[in-house]
Each structure stands twice: as C-alpha cells, then as structure tokens.
Amino acid sequence: MLKVIEYRDGNLVILDQRLLPSEEKYIICTTVEEVRDAIRELAVRGAPLIAIAAAYGVCVGLHQYKDPSKLDYIVSTLKSARPTAYNIFLILDKINEKLRNIKDFDVLVSLAEDEARRVHDEDKELCDSIAENGQKVIPDGAKIITYCNTGMLATGGIGTALGVIYKAFWKGKLERVYACETRPLLQGARLTAYELSKNGVPVKLISDNMISYLFSKERIDLAIVGADRIVRNGDVANKIGTYNLAVVCKHFGIPFYVAAPYTTIDLSLEKGEDIPIEERSDKEIKFIYGKQISPLNVDVWNPAFDVTPSELITGIITDKGIFRPDEIKYLYGK
Ligand code: MRU
C-alpha cells in the first residue's frame, strides 16, 4: 500500500487523495496553514488520519514560526480545519496540554515530534485491536457491505471498518465486500474500491441508490461502517448516507455495526443532535470532476455527514471490544 502520510524534517508529505485513483501524487505542506487546507480540502481525510495529520501539523507550525508563543495559534488553526470528526480535537487538546508550559524551543519541537509519532503509532495499534475484536461478528463466507472509506487511506493502520474486513479476508472468512460509491465525493468508489482491489480483497462497487435492491436479491451478512464522532447515547456521525444504509439494514434485518477507536468517542456530548455537522460547498453537488451536472442557480444542501440514531446500531466495535450503543457512555470512566 502507498504511504499516505510522512513527516520529514519539519514538513508534512501527504498523498493527495483528491486525485485517487487515477493519480498517485504527493503534496508537501511546509506551513501549518497548508496542513489545515490539506485537511479542509480533503487531500487527507478520514477521522483518525485527520488527527494524525494535525499532530504532525503542530510540528510543521513550530518549525515554521520558531516561537513557543505561537502554539495556541497553531492549535487553533488546525482545529478550524473541519468540525465533525472528534479525533482531531481530542488529539490537539492532549498535545496542547503536554506542550503549553514548555518555553525552550528545541525541547518543545522534540516533544511535539515524539507526541505526533506516538499518536501515529497508537492509531496503527488501535486499528489492529478493532480488527481483531470485530472478528467475533464475521461469519465464514461473509458478504459485508461498507460505506465511505475507513481503511489504510483513512487511518494510521489497516483501518477501522475496513480493518475488520481486511482481517476477515486474511483469515479466509470473507466472500466479498460491497462498497457503496458514497456521493458526492465518491470516497467509496475512488478510495475503498481502490485500496481493497490493490490489496486483492474481492470487492464489488455499487452506487448508493442500489442498496435496497441488492439486499432484496442477495444474502448480505452485515454492514460495517466507520465513525467521525460517537456521543454518550450511542448516536454516530459518519459520512452522509450512512443513516440511509442503517435504515435499509433495519428493514431487511441485517446487523449494522460501527467500528471506531476510543479517539472518536466524545463523551462530552449527550446526543447526536449536539454534533456539529460540516456543510460543504454547493460545487461538490453541482459538478463532478469539473463537469457541471445541474443548473448553477439551483439551491443545494450539502451536509458532509449524517447522524445514525443508536437504535439502528447493532454494536460498536472498538479497540476495547464490542459494545451496545447504550454501553458506550460507561466505557471510559466518565
Ligand atoms: O469526509 P471524509 O472522507 O473525511 O469522511 C470520512 C468518513 O466519514 C469515515 O467513515 C470516518 O472518518 C471514519 S474513517 C476510519
């Protein structure tokens, strides 16, 4: 698999996911503002990977400004990139807490770099634990449907939902994955189909409006999706269209699982309605690859995420095990 992110001497090298699957090109971010923009414009995306990029972004900003008093600005610049995924806020708050009283610049940079590498390594381990824990719900010869991209292009490791799927494949338990294309930005078609096929995993791509018909024609054992934020009552924000999939799964009696690390769980919010949902440009709906597909003057609504209510979720596969949505609030001691 391609390297998706690499920190090199104060710069952040990012695989530009906007160009996949047709081009495999890297961009080099030399300023914290460039890291913020790479996240905002989805050159790098996926809740865990956004947080890793931001952790390295702190180091980029420190090298850029060479001034410990700029730490607050660096952290708030990175926090302003995208509002919905929780991981970036949790990780930046932890890093800020560790660094904010350090006045010696060299010590500060070296601690920031250690911390960013630790965040990256930890995410890889969290993916492995989620993948292992998820195996309990995968039958032999499984046919699994997934949504958006939650794999090696979205995390520091093998992925969350896709991590469970990769592991099932390596254990010989997987018959096939159905990847939904994930309009409007096509992370399923461009990224999930790309990384699964690159890694030899049997994948069939469908457009998002084919889910009900697929379920009426074929046995699908379960759905597994990722998450951008999970709150106390077990509601889950994830890529727009996830809620649709959950509703259809309920109709057909297909188990619907969410896979996510602890870094996605925000116990400060009570319910899904409290989650800030990013709204993106109307251009993402009106154009595909620069080609206009609707009248320019039409009104558009473009939320990047939706919230799946906990009652539609069979279980949440975490690095600590599998839990019912209503058990999430007891997990981390709050
Ligand atoms: O807008 P994106 O591509 O960052 O959205 C990504 C998702 O919604 C993923 O499902 C989620 O971040 C989990 S990634 C392990």
PDB file of N, CA, C and O in Angstrom, residues 130-202:
ATOM      1  N   ILE A 130      -9.160  -3.180  16.875  1.00  0.00           N
ATOM      2  CA  ILE A 130     -10.533  -3.148  16.342  1.00  0.00           C
ATOM      3  C   ILE A 130     -10.726  -4.318  15.382  1.00  0.00           C
ATOM      4  O   ILE A 130     -11.735  -5.042  15.434  1.00  0.00           O
ATOM      5  N   ALA A 131      -9.733  -4.529  14.511  1.00  0.00           N
ATOM      6  CA  ALA A 131      -9.830  -5.604  13.508  1.00  0.00           C
ATOM      7  C   ALA A 131      -9.979  -6.960  14.197  1.00  0.00           C
ATOM      8  O   ALA A 131     -10.803  -7.786  13.794  1.00  0.00           O
ATOM      9  N   GLU A 132      -9.214  -7.165  15.242  1.00  0.00           N
ATOM     10  CA  GLU A 132      -9.269  -8.443  15.960  1.00  0.00           C
ATOM     11  C   GLU A 132     -10.618  -8.576  16.679  1.00  0.00           C
ATOM     12  O   GLU A 132     -11.290  -9.606  16.565  1.00  0.00           O
ATOM     13  N   ASN A 133     -11.018  -7.526  17.388  1.00  0.00           N
ATOM     14  CA  ASN A 133     -12.285  -7.589  18.135  1.00  0.00           C
ATOM     15  C   ASN A 133     -13.477  -7.816  17.207  1.00  0.00           C
ATOM     16  O   ASN A 133     -14.443  -8.478  17.574  1.00  0.00           O
ATOM     17  N   GLY A 134     -13.393  -7.258  16.004  1.00  0.00           N
ATOM     18  CA  GLY A 134     -14.512  -7.371  15.066  1.00  0.00           C
ATOM     19  C   GLY A 134     -14.724  -8.783  14.531  1.00  0.00           C
ATOM     20  O   GLY A 134     -15.823  -9.102  14.035  1.00  0.00           O
ATOM     21  N   GLN A 135     -13.701  -9.621  14.632  1.00  0.00           N
ATOM     22  CA  GLN A 135     -13.830 -10.958  14.024  1.00  0.00           C
ATOM     23  C   GLN A 135     -14.981 -11.770  14.621  1.00  0.00           C
ATOM     24  O   GLN A 135     -15.537 -12.644  13.984  1.00  0.00           O
ATOM     25  N   LYS A 136     -15.350 -11.456  15.868  1.00  0.00           N
ATOM     26  CA  LYS A 136     -16.432 -12.204  16.545  1.00  0.00           C
ATOM     27  C   LYS A 136     -17.748 -12.134  15.781  1.00  0.00           C
ATOM     28  O   LYS A 136     -18.585 -13.027  15.906  1.00  0.00           O
ATOM     29  N   VAL A 137     -17.950 -11.061  15.020  1.00  0.00           N
ATOM     30  CA  VAL A 137     -19.256 -10.911  14.360  1.00  0.00           C
ATOM     31  C   VAL A 137     -19.202 -11.292  12.878  1.00  0.00           C
ATOM     32  O   VAL A 137     -20.188 -11.119  12.160  1.00  0.00           O
ATOM     33  N   ILE A 138     -18.064 -11.793  12.425  1.00  0.00           N
ATOM     34  CA  ILE A 138     -17.936 -12.134  10.997  1.00  0.00           C
ATOM     35  C   ILE A 138     -18.128 -13.644  10.809  1.00  0.00           C
ATOM     36  O   ILE A 138     -17.315 -14.433  11.306  1.00  0.00           O
ATOM     37  N   PRO A 139     -19.173 -14.036  10.094  1.00  0.00           N
ATOM     38  CA  PRO A 139     -19.359 -15.474   9.846  1.00  0.00           C
ATOM     39  C   PRO A 139     -18.413 -15.956   8.743  1.00  0.00           C
ATOM     40  O   PRO A 139     -17.833 -15.141   8.023  1.00  0.00           O
ATOM     41  N   ASP A 140     -18.268 -17.268   8.599  1.00  0.00           N
ATOM     42  CA  ASP A 140     -17.486 -17.800   7.469  1.00  0.00           C
ATOM     43  C   ASP A 140     -18.205 -17.482   6.170  1.00  0.00           C
ATOM     44  O   ASP A 140     -19.435 -17.522   6.106  1.00  0.00           O
ATOM     45  N   GLY A 141     -17.437 -17.151   5.151  1.00  0.00           N
ATOM     46  CA  GLY A 141     -18.020 -16.847   3.842  1.00  0.00           C
ATOM     47  C   GLY A 141     -18.812 -15.555   3.857  1.00  0.00           C
ATOM     48  O   GLY A 141     -19.826 -15.414   3.159  1.00  0.00           O
ATOM     49  N   ALA A 142     -18.345 -14.585   4.647  1.00  0.00           N
ATOM     50  CA  ALA A 142     -19.127 -13.360   4.872  1.00  0.00           C
ATOM     51  C   ALA A 142     -19.239 -12.494   3.625  1.00  0.00           C
ATOM     52  O   ALA A 142     -18.296 -12.327   2.870  1.00  0.00           O
ATOM     53  N   LYS A 143     -20.442 -11.940   3.474  1.00  0.00           N
ATOM     54  CA  LYS A 143     -20.647 -10.869   2.484  1.00  0.00           C
ATOM     55  C   LYS A 143     -20.989  -9.621   3.294  1.00  0.00           C
ATOM     56  O   LYS A 143     -21.990  -9.592   4.023  1.00  0.00           O
ATOM     57  N   ILE A 144     -20.138  -8.613   3.156  1.00  0.00           N
ATOM     58  CA  ILE A 144     -20.230  -7.427   4.019  1.00  0.00           C
ATOM     59  C   ILE A 144     -20.408  -6.183   3.152  1.00  0.00           C
ATOM     60  O   ILE A 144     -19.732  -6.043   2.131  1.00  0.00           O
ATOM     61  N   ILE A 145     -21.281  -5.301   3.599  1.00  0.00           N
ATOM     62  CA  ILE A 145     -21.407  -4.018   2.904  1.00  0.00           C
ATOM     63  C   ILE A 145     -20.764  -2.919   3.753  1.00  0.00           C
ATOM     64  O   ILE A 145     -20.832  -2.953   4.982  1.00  0.00           O
ATOM     65  N   THR A 146     -20.076  -1.979   3.101  1.00  0.00           N
ATOM     66  CA  THR A 146     -19.469  -0.876   3.833  1.00  0.00           C
ATOM     67  C   THR A 146     -19.722   0.434   3.112  1.00  0.00           C
ATOM     68  O   THR A 146     -20.225   0.442   1.980  1.00  0.00           O
ATOM     69  N   TYR A 147     -19.368   1.523   3.775  1.00  0.00           N
ATOM     70  CA  TYR A 147     -19.692   2.853   3.257  1.00  0.00           C
ATOM     71  C   TYR A 147     -18.496   3.781   3.427  1.00  0.00           C
ATOM     72  O   TYR A 147     -17.736   3.658   4.382  1.00  0.00           O
ATOM     73  N   CYS A 148     -18.327   4.695   2.503  1.00  0.00           N
ATOM     74  CA  CYS A 148     -17.231   5.672   2.530  1.00  0.00           C
ATOM     75  C   CYS A 148     -15.887   4.931   2.520  1.00  0.00           C
ATOM     76  O   CYS A 148     -15.786   3.811   2.007  1.00  0.00           O
ATOM     77  N   ASN A 149     -14.848   5.545   3.054  1.00  0.00           N
ATOM     78  CA  ASN A 149     -13.537   4.872   3.131  1.00  0.00           C
ATOM     79  C   ASN A 149     -13.023   4.943   4.549  1.00  0.00           C
ATOM     80  O   ASN A 149     -12.888   6.025   5.132  1.00  0.00           O
ATOM     81  N   THR A 150     -12.714   3.767   5.091  1.00  0.00           N
ATOM     82  CA  THR A 150     -12.319   3.676   6.502  1.00  0.00           C
ATOM     83  C   THR A 150     -11.056   2.836   6.652  1.00  0.00           C
ATOM     84  O   THR A 150     -10.814   2.265   7.705  1.00  0.00           O
ATOM     85  N   GLY A 151     -10.249   2.757   5.598  1.00  0.00           N
ATOM     86  CA  GLY A 151      -9.124   1.827   5.610  1.00  0.00           C
ATOM     87  C   GLY A 151      -7.777   2.488   5.777  1.00  0.00           C
ATOM     88  O   GLY A 151      -7.599   3.411   6.579  1.00  0.00           O
ATOM     89  N   MET A 152      -6.818   1.990   4.978  1.00  0.00           N
ATOM     90  CA  MET A 152      -5.436   2.473   5.078  1.00  0.00           C
ATOM     91  C   MET A 152      -5.310   3.920   4.620  1.00  0.00           C
ATOM     92  O   MET A 152      -4.314   4.574   4.899  1.00  0.00           O
ATOM     93  N   LEU A 153      -6.328   4.409   3.892  1.00  0.00           N
ATOM     94  CA  LEU A 153      -6.312   5.798   3.434  1.00  0.00           C
ATOM     95  C   LEU A 153      -7.013   6.735   4.432  1.00  0.00           C
ATOM     96  O   LEU A 153      -7.130   7.924   4.178  1.00  0.00           O
ATOM     97  N   ALA A 154      -7.498   6.157   5.530  1.00  0.00           N
ATOM     98  CA  ALA A 154      -8.273   6.965   6.475  1.00  0.00           C
ATOM     99  C   ALA A 154      -7.698   6.919   7.891  1.00  0.00           C
ATOM    100  O   ALA A 154      -8.208   7.595   8.781  1.00  0.00           O
ATOM    101  N   THR A 155      -6.675   6.099   8.080  1.00  0.00           N
ATOM    102  CA  THR A 155      -6.152   5.871   9.439  1.00  0.00           C
ATOM    103  C   THR A 155      -4.620   5.747   9.380  1.00  0.00           C
ATOM    104  O   THR A 155      -4.022   5.809   8.305  1.00  0.00           O
ATOM    105  N   GLY A 156      -4.039   5.479  10.542  1.00  0.00           N
ATOM    106  CA  GLY A 156      -2.592   5.237  10.580  1.00  0.00           C
ATOM    107  C   GLY A 156      -2.256   3.767  10.410  1.00  0.00           C
ATOM    108  O   GLY A 156      -1.083   3.373  10.466  1.00  0.00           O
ATOM    109  N   GLY A 157      -3.265   2.923  10.212  1.00  0.00           N
ATOM    110  CA  GLY A 157      -3.026   1.481  10.104  1.00  0.00           C
ATOM    111  C   GLY A 157      -3.888   0.854   9.028  1.00  0.00           C
ATOM    112  O   GLY A 157      -4.054   1.432   7.952  1.00  0.00           O
ATOM    113  N   ILE A 158      -4.466  -0.322   9.347  1.00  0.00           N
ATOM    114  CA  ILE A 158      -5.244  -1.032   8.321  1.00  0.00           C
ATOM    115  C   ILE A 158      -6.686  -0.534   8.235  1.00  0.00           C
ATOM    116  O   ILE A 158      -7.422  -0.950   7.345  1.00  0.00           O
ATOM    117  N   GLY A 159      -7.068   0.330   9.174  1.00  0.00           N
ATOM    118  CA  GLY A 159      -8.412   0.884   9.093  1.00  0.00           C
ATOM    119  C   GLY A 159      -9.284   0.466  10.258  1.00  0.00           C
ATOM    120  O   GLY A 159      -8.891  -0.348  11.102  1.00  0.00           O
ATOM    121  N   THR A 160     -10.504   1.036  10.271  1.00  0.00           N
ATOM    122  CA  THR A 160     -11.468   0.701  11.315  1.00  0.00           C
ATOM    123  C   THR A 160     -12.440  -0.346  10.752  1.00  0.00           C
ATOM    124  O   THR A 160     -12.187  -1.552  10.885  1.00  0.00           O
ATOM    125  N   ALA A 161     -13.507   0.103  10.061  1.00  0.00           N
ATOM    126  CA  ALA A 161     -14.415  -0.873   9.434  1.00  0.00           C
ATOM    127  C   ALA A 161     -13.638  -1.732   8.418  1.00  0.00           C
ATOM    128  O   ALA A 161     -13.759  -2.963   8.406  1.00  0.00           O
ATOM    129  N   LEU A 162     -12.813  -1.091   7.609  1.00  0.00           N
ATOM    130  CA  LEU A 162     -12.050  -1.875   6.616  1.00  0.00           C
ATOM    131  C   LEU A 162     -10.994  -2.738   7.281  1.00  0.00           C
ATOM    132  O   LEU A 162     -10.617  -3.786   6.749  1.00  0.00           O
ATOM    133  N   GLY A 163     -10.515  -2.332   8.449  1.00  0.00           N
ATOM    134  CA  GLY A 163      -9.558  -3.163   9.192  1.00  0.00           C
ATOM    135  C   GLY A 163     -10.194  -4.503   9.547  1.00  0.00           C
ATOM    136  O   GLY A 163      -9.584  -5.569   9.390  1.00  0.00           O
ATOM    137  N   VAL A 164     -11.446  -4.452  10.020  1.00  0.00           N
ATOM    138  CA  VAL A 164     -12.178  -5.694  10.355  1.00  0.00           C
ATOM    139  C   VAL A 164     -12.311  -6.543   9.088  1.00  0.00           C
ATOM    140  O   VAL A 164     -12.132  -7.767   9.102  1.00  0.00           O
ATOM    141  N   ILE A 165     -12.597  -5.870   7.980  1.00  0.00           N
ATOM    142  CA  ILE A 165     -12.808  -6.574   6.705  1.00  0.00           C
ATOM    143  C   ILE A 165     -11.492  -7.164   6.181  1.00  0.00           C
ATOM    144  O   ILE A 165     -11.442  -8.323   5.752  1.00  0.00           O
ATOM    145  N   TYR A 166     -10.398  -6.386   6.244  1.00  0.00           N
ATOM    146  CA  TYR A 166      -9.087  -6.931   5.832  1.00  0.00           C
ATOM    147  C   TYR A 166      -8.751  -8.183   6.634  1.00  0.00           C
ATOM    148  O   TYR A 166      -8.315  -9.191   6.105  1.00  0.00           O
ATOM    149  N   LYS A 167      -8.932  -8.102   7.944  1.00  0.00           N
ATOM    150  CA  LYS A 167      -8.567  -9.231   8.815  1.00  0.00           C
ATOM    151  C   LYS A 167      -9.414 -10.455   8.482  1.00  0.00           C
ATOM    152  O   LYS A 167      -8.910 -11.585   8.449  1.00  0.00           O
ATOM    153  N   ALA A 168     -10.714 -10.231   8.233  1.00  0.00           N
ATOM    154  CA  ALA A 168     -11.598 -11.350   7.861  1.00  0.00           C
ATOM    155  C   ALA A 168     -11.098 -11.980   6.562  1.00  0.00           C
ATOM    156  O   ALA A 168     -11.083 -13.204   6.403  1.00  0.00           O
ATOM    157  N   PHE A 169     -10.662 -11.141   5.640  1.00  0.00           N
ATOM    158  CA  PHE A 169     -10.135 -11.639   4.356  1.00  0.00           C
ATOM    159  C   PHE A 169      -8.865 -12.461   4.596  1.00  0.00           C
ATOM    160  O   PHE A 169      -8.724 -13.574   4.076  1.00  0.00           O
ATOM    161  N   TRP A 170      -7.953 -11.945   5.397  1.00  0.00           N
ATOM    162  CA  TRP A 170      -6.689 -12.655   5.651  1.00  0.00           C
ATOM    163  C   TRP A 170      -6.933 -13.971   6.381  1.00  0.00           C
ATOM    164  O   TRP A 170      -6.157 -14.911   6.252  1.00  0.00           O
ATOM    165  N   LYS A 171      -8.032 -14.038   7.153  1.00  0.00           N
ATOM    166  CA  LYS A 171      -8.370 -15.291   7.852  1.00  0.00           C
ATOM    167  C   LYS A 171      -9.165 -16.238   6.967  1.00  0.00           C
ATOM    168  O   LYS A 171      -9.612 -17.288   7.421  1.00  0.00           O
ATOM    169  N   GLY A 172      -9.431 -15.837   5.730  1.00  0.00           N
ATOM    170  CA  GLY A 172     -10.170 -16.705   4.796  1.00  0.00           C
ATOM    171  C   GLY A 172     -11.662 -16.739   5.057  1.00  0.00           C
ATOM    172  O   GLY A 172     -12.366 -17.649   4.609  1.00  0.00           O
ATOM    173  N   LYS A 173     -12.198 -15.718   5.798  1.00  0.00           N
ATOM    174  CA  LYS A 173     -13.626 -15.743   6.149  1.00  0.00           C
ATOM    175  C   LYS A 173     -14.489 -14.883   5.237  1.00  0.00           C
ATOM    176  O   LYS A 173     -15.708 -14.858   5.385  1.00  0.00           O
ATOM    177  N   LEU A 174     -13.851 -14.145   4.328  1.00  0.00           N
ATOM    178  CA  LEU A 174     -14.606 -13.154   3.555  1.00  0.00           C
ATOM    179  C   LEU A 174     -14.914 -13.657   2.152  1.00  0.00           C
ATOM    180  O   LEU A 174     -14.015 -14.059   1.413  1.00  0.00           O
ATOM    181  N   GLU A 175     -16.207 -13.613   1.794  1.00  0.00           N
ATOM    182  CA  GLU A 175     -16.518 -13.913   0.393  1.00  0.00           C
ATOM    183  C   GLU A 175     -16.406 -12.647  -0.445  1.00  0.00           C
ATOM    184  O   GLU A 175     -15.769 -12.625  -1.483  1.00  0.00           O
ATOM    185  N   ARG A 176     -17.001 -11.570   0.031  1.00  0.00           N
ATOM    186  CA  ARG A 176     -16.981 -10.340  -0.780  1.00  0.00           C
ATOM    187  C   ARG A 176     -17.376  -9.111   0.050  1.00  0.00           C
ATOM    188  O   ARG A 176     -18.156  -9.226   0.997  1.00  0.00           O
ATOM    189  N   VAL A 177     -16.838  -7.966  -0.358  1.00  0.00           N
ATOM    190  CA  VAL A 177     -17.264  -6.680   0.207  1.00  0.00           C
ATOM    191  C   VAL A 177     -18.066  -5.946  -0.847  1.00  0.00           C
ATOM    192  O   VAL A 177     -17.660  -5.897  -2.015  1.00  0.00           O
ATOM    193  N   TYR A 178     -19.161  -5.358  -0.444  1.00  0.00           N
ATOM    194  CA  TYR A 178     -19.861  -4.403  -1.300  1.00  0.00           C
ATOM    195  C   TYR A 178     -19.483  -2.999  -0.817  1.00  0.00           C
ATOM    196  O   TYR A 178     -19.677  -2.677   0.357  1.00  0.00           O
ATOM    197  N   ALA A 179     -18.916  -2.212  -1.730  1.00  0.00           N
ATOM    198  CA  ALA A 179     -18.541  -0.832  -1.386  1.00  0.00           C
ATOM    199  C   ALA A 179     -19.542   0.110  -2.047  1.00  0.00           C
ATOM    200  O   ALA A 179     -19.756   0.038  -3.261  1.00  0.00           O
ATOM    201  N   CYS A 180     -20.149   0.975  -1.232  1.00  0.00           N
ATOM    202  CA  CYS A 180     -21.077   1.976  -1.784  1.00  0.00           C
ATOM    203  C   CYS A 180     -20.246   3.162  -2.282  1.00  0.00           C
ATOM    204  O   CYS A 180     -19.297   3.579  -1.621  1.00  0.00           O
ATOM    205  N   GLU A 181     -20.642   3.730  -3.402  1.00  0.00           N
ATOM    206  CA  GLU A 181     -19.757   4.743  -4.032  1.00  0.00           C
ATOM    207  C   GLU A 181     -19.572   6.005  -3.178  1.00  0.00           C
ATOM    208  O   GLU A 181     -18.537   6.640  -3.209  1.00  0.00           O
ATOM    209  N   THR A 182     -20.628   6.364  -2.383  1.00  0.00           N
ATOM    210  CA  THR A 182     -20.527   7.479  -1.432  1.00  0.00           C
ATOM    211  C   THR A 182     -20.501   8.858  -2.109  1.00  0.00           C
ATOM    212  O   THR A 182     -19.491   9.573  -2.113  1.00  0.00           O
ATOM    213  N   ARG A 183     -21.639   9.203  -2.707  1.00  0.00           N
ATOM    214  CA  ARG A 183     -21.818  10.557  -3.236  1.00  0.00           C
ATOM    215  C   ARG A 183     -21.824  11.553  -2.073  1.00  0.00           C
ATOM    216  O   ARG A 183     -22.241  11.189  -0.977  1.00  0.00           O
ATOM    217  N   PRO A 184     -21.375  12.820  -2.231  1.00  0.00           N
ATOM    218  CA  PRO A 184     -20.957  13.391  -3.515  1.00  0.00           C
ATOM    219  C   PRO A 184     -19.471  13.224  -3.850  1.00  0.00           C
ATOM    220  O   PRO A 184     -19.107  13.390  -5.005  1.00  0.00           O
ATOM    221  N   LEU A 185     -18.623  12.928  -2.893  1.00  0.00           N
ATOM    222  CA  LEU A 185     -17.187  12.964  -3.204  1.00  0.00           C
ATOM    223  C   LEU A 185     -16.594  11.583  -3.488  1.00  0.00           C
ATOM    224  O   LEU A 185     -15.385  11.449  -3.696  1.00  0.00           O
ATOM    225  N   LEU A 186     -17.442  10.562  -3.455  1.00  0.00           N
ATOM    226  CA  LEU A 186     -17.085   9.248  -4.011  1.00  0.00           C
ATOM    227  C   LEU A 186     -15.924   8.555  -3.304  1.00  0.00           C
ATOM    228  O   LEU A 186     -15.145   7.832  -3.938  1.00  0.00           O
ATOM    229  N   GLN A 187     -15.842   8.731  -1.992  1.00  0.00           N
ATOM    230  CA  GLN A 187     -14.758   8.056  -1.262  1.00  0.00           C
ATOM    231  C   GLN A 187     -14.838   6.540  -1.399  1.00  0.00           C
ATOM    232  O   GLN A 187     -13.821   5.849  -1.369  1.00  0.00           O
ATOM    233  N   GLY A 188     -16.073   6.015  -1.534  1.00  0.00           N
ATOM    234  CA  GLY A 188     -16.221   4.553  -1.690  1.00  0.00           C
ATOM    235  C   GLY A 188     -15.687   4.086  -3.029  1.00  0.00           C
ATOM    236  O   GLY A 188     -14.945   3.102  -3.122  1.00  0.00           O
ATOM    237  N   ALA A 189     -16.064   4.809  -4.083  1.00  0.00           N
ATOM    238  CA  ALA A 189     -15.639   4.424  -5.438  1.00  0.00           C
ATOM    239  C   ALA A 189     -14.154   4.705  -5.642  1.00  0.00           C
ATOM    240  O   ALA A 189     -13.397   3.866  -6.125  1.00  0.00           O
ATOM    241  N   ARG A 190     -13.731   5.908  -5.258  1.00  0.00           N
ATOM    242  CA  ARG A 190     -12.354   6.327  -5.563  1.00  0.00           C
ATOM    243  C   ARG A 190     -11.336   5.692  -4.621  1.00  0.00           C
ATOM    244  O   ARG A 190     -10.228   5.375  -5.033  1.00  0.00           O
ATOM    245  N   LEU A 191     -11.725   5.507  -3.347  1.00  0.00           N
ATOM    246  CA  LEU A 191     -10.732   5.126  -2.339  1.00  0.00           C
ATOM    247  C   LEU A 191     -10.908   3.694  -1.830  1.00  0.00           C
ATOM    248  O   LEU A 191      -9.953   2.921  -1.788  1.00  0.00           O
ATOM    249  N   THR A 192     -12.146   3.334  -1.447  1.00  0.00           N
ATOM    250  CA  THR A 192     -12.351   1.982  -0.897  1.00  0.00           C
ATOM    251  C   THR A 192     -12.156   0.927  -1.983  1.00  0.00           C
ATOM    252  O   THR A 192     -11.429  -0.063  -1.782  1.00  0.00           O
ATOM    253  N   ALA A 193     -12.780   1.142  -3.140  1.00  0.00           N
ATOM    254  CA  ALA A 193     -12.628   0.167  -4.236  1.00  0.00           C
ATOM    255  C   ALA A 193     -11.154   0.094  -4.644  1.00  0.00           C
ATOM    256  O   ALA A 193     -10.626  -0.987  -4.932  1.00  0.00           O
ATOM    257  N   TYR A 194     -10.479   1.240  -4.608  1.00  0.00           N
ATOM    258  CA  TYR A 194      -9.053   1.321  -4.984  1.00  0.00           C
ATOM    259  C   TYR A 194      -8.188   0.539  -4.000  1.00  0.00           C
ATOM    260  O   TYR A 194      -7.404  -0.325  -4.387  1.00  0.00           O
ATOM    261  N   GLU A 195      -8.344   0.814  -2.690  1.00  0.00           N
ATOM    262  CA  GLU A 195      -7.422   0.153  -1.767  1.00  0.00           C
ATOM    263  C   GLU A 195      -7.748  -1.328  -1.583  1.00  0.00           C
ATOM    264  O   GLU A 195      -6.843  -2.137  -1.443  1.00  0.00           O
ATOM    265  N   LEU A 196      -9.038  -1.686  -1.626  1.00  0.00           N
ATOM    266  CA  LEU A 196      -9.361  -3.113  -1.484  1.00  0.00           C
ATOM    267  C   LEU A 196      -8.840  -3.892  -2.685  1.00  0.00           C
ATOM    268  O   LEU A 196      -8.228  -4.965  -2.537  1.00  0.00           O
ATOM    269  N   SER A 197      -9.062  -3.369  -3.885  1.00  0.00           N
ATOM    270  CA  SER A 197      -8.615  -4.131  -5.060  1.00  0.00           C
ATOM    271  C   SER A 197      -7.088  -4.165  -5.133  1.00  0.00           C
ATOM    272  O   SER A 197      -6.503  -5.187  -5.482  1.00  0.00           O
ATOM    273  N   LYS A 198      -6.436  -3.073  -4.730  1.00  0.00           N
ATOM    274  CA  LYS A 198      -4.971  -3.056  -4.701  1.00  0.00           C
ATOM    275  C   LYS A 198      -4.424  -4.141  -3.760  1.00  0.00           C
ATOM    276  O   LYS A 198      -3.354  -4.687  -3.975  1.00  0.00           O
ATOM    277  N   ASN A 199      -5.198  -4.428  -2.712  1.00  0.00           N
ATOM    278  CA  ASN A 199      -4.765  -5.426  -1.732  1.00  0.00           C
ATOM    279  C   ASN A 199      -5.390  -6.803  -1.962  1.00  0.00           C
ATOM    280  O   ASN A 199      -5.327  -7.672  -1.083  1.00  0.00           O
ATOM    281  N   GLY A 200      -6.008  -6.986  -3.116  1.00  0.00           N
ATOM    282  CA  GLY A 200      -6.506  -8.312  -3.502  1.00  0.00           C
ATOM    283  C   GLY A 200      -7.784  -8.746  -2.819  1.00  0.00           C
ATOM    284  O   GLY A 200      -8.148  -9.928  -2.846  1.00  0.00           O
ATOM    285  N   VAL A 201      -8.495  -7.802  -2.193  1.00  0.00           N
ATOM    286  CA  VAL A 201      -9.738  -8.153  -1.493  1.00  0.00           C
ATOM    287  C   VAL A 201     -10.899  -8.108  -2.495  1.00  0.00           C
ATOM    288  O   VAL A 201     -11.059  -7.106  -3.196  1.00  0.00           O
ATOM    289  N   PRO A 202     -11.725  -9.171  -2.574  1.00  0.00           N
ATOM    290  CA  PRO A 202     -12.834  -9.162  -3.530  1.00  0.00           C
ATOM    291  C   PRO A 202     -13.863  -8.086  -3.190  1.00  0.00           C
ATOM    292  O   PRO A 202     -14.459  -8.111  -2.117  1.00  0.00           O
TER     293      PRO A 202
END
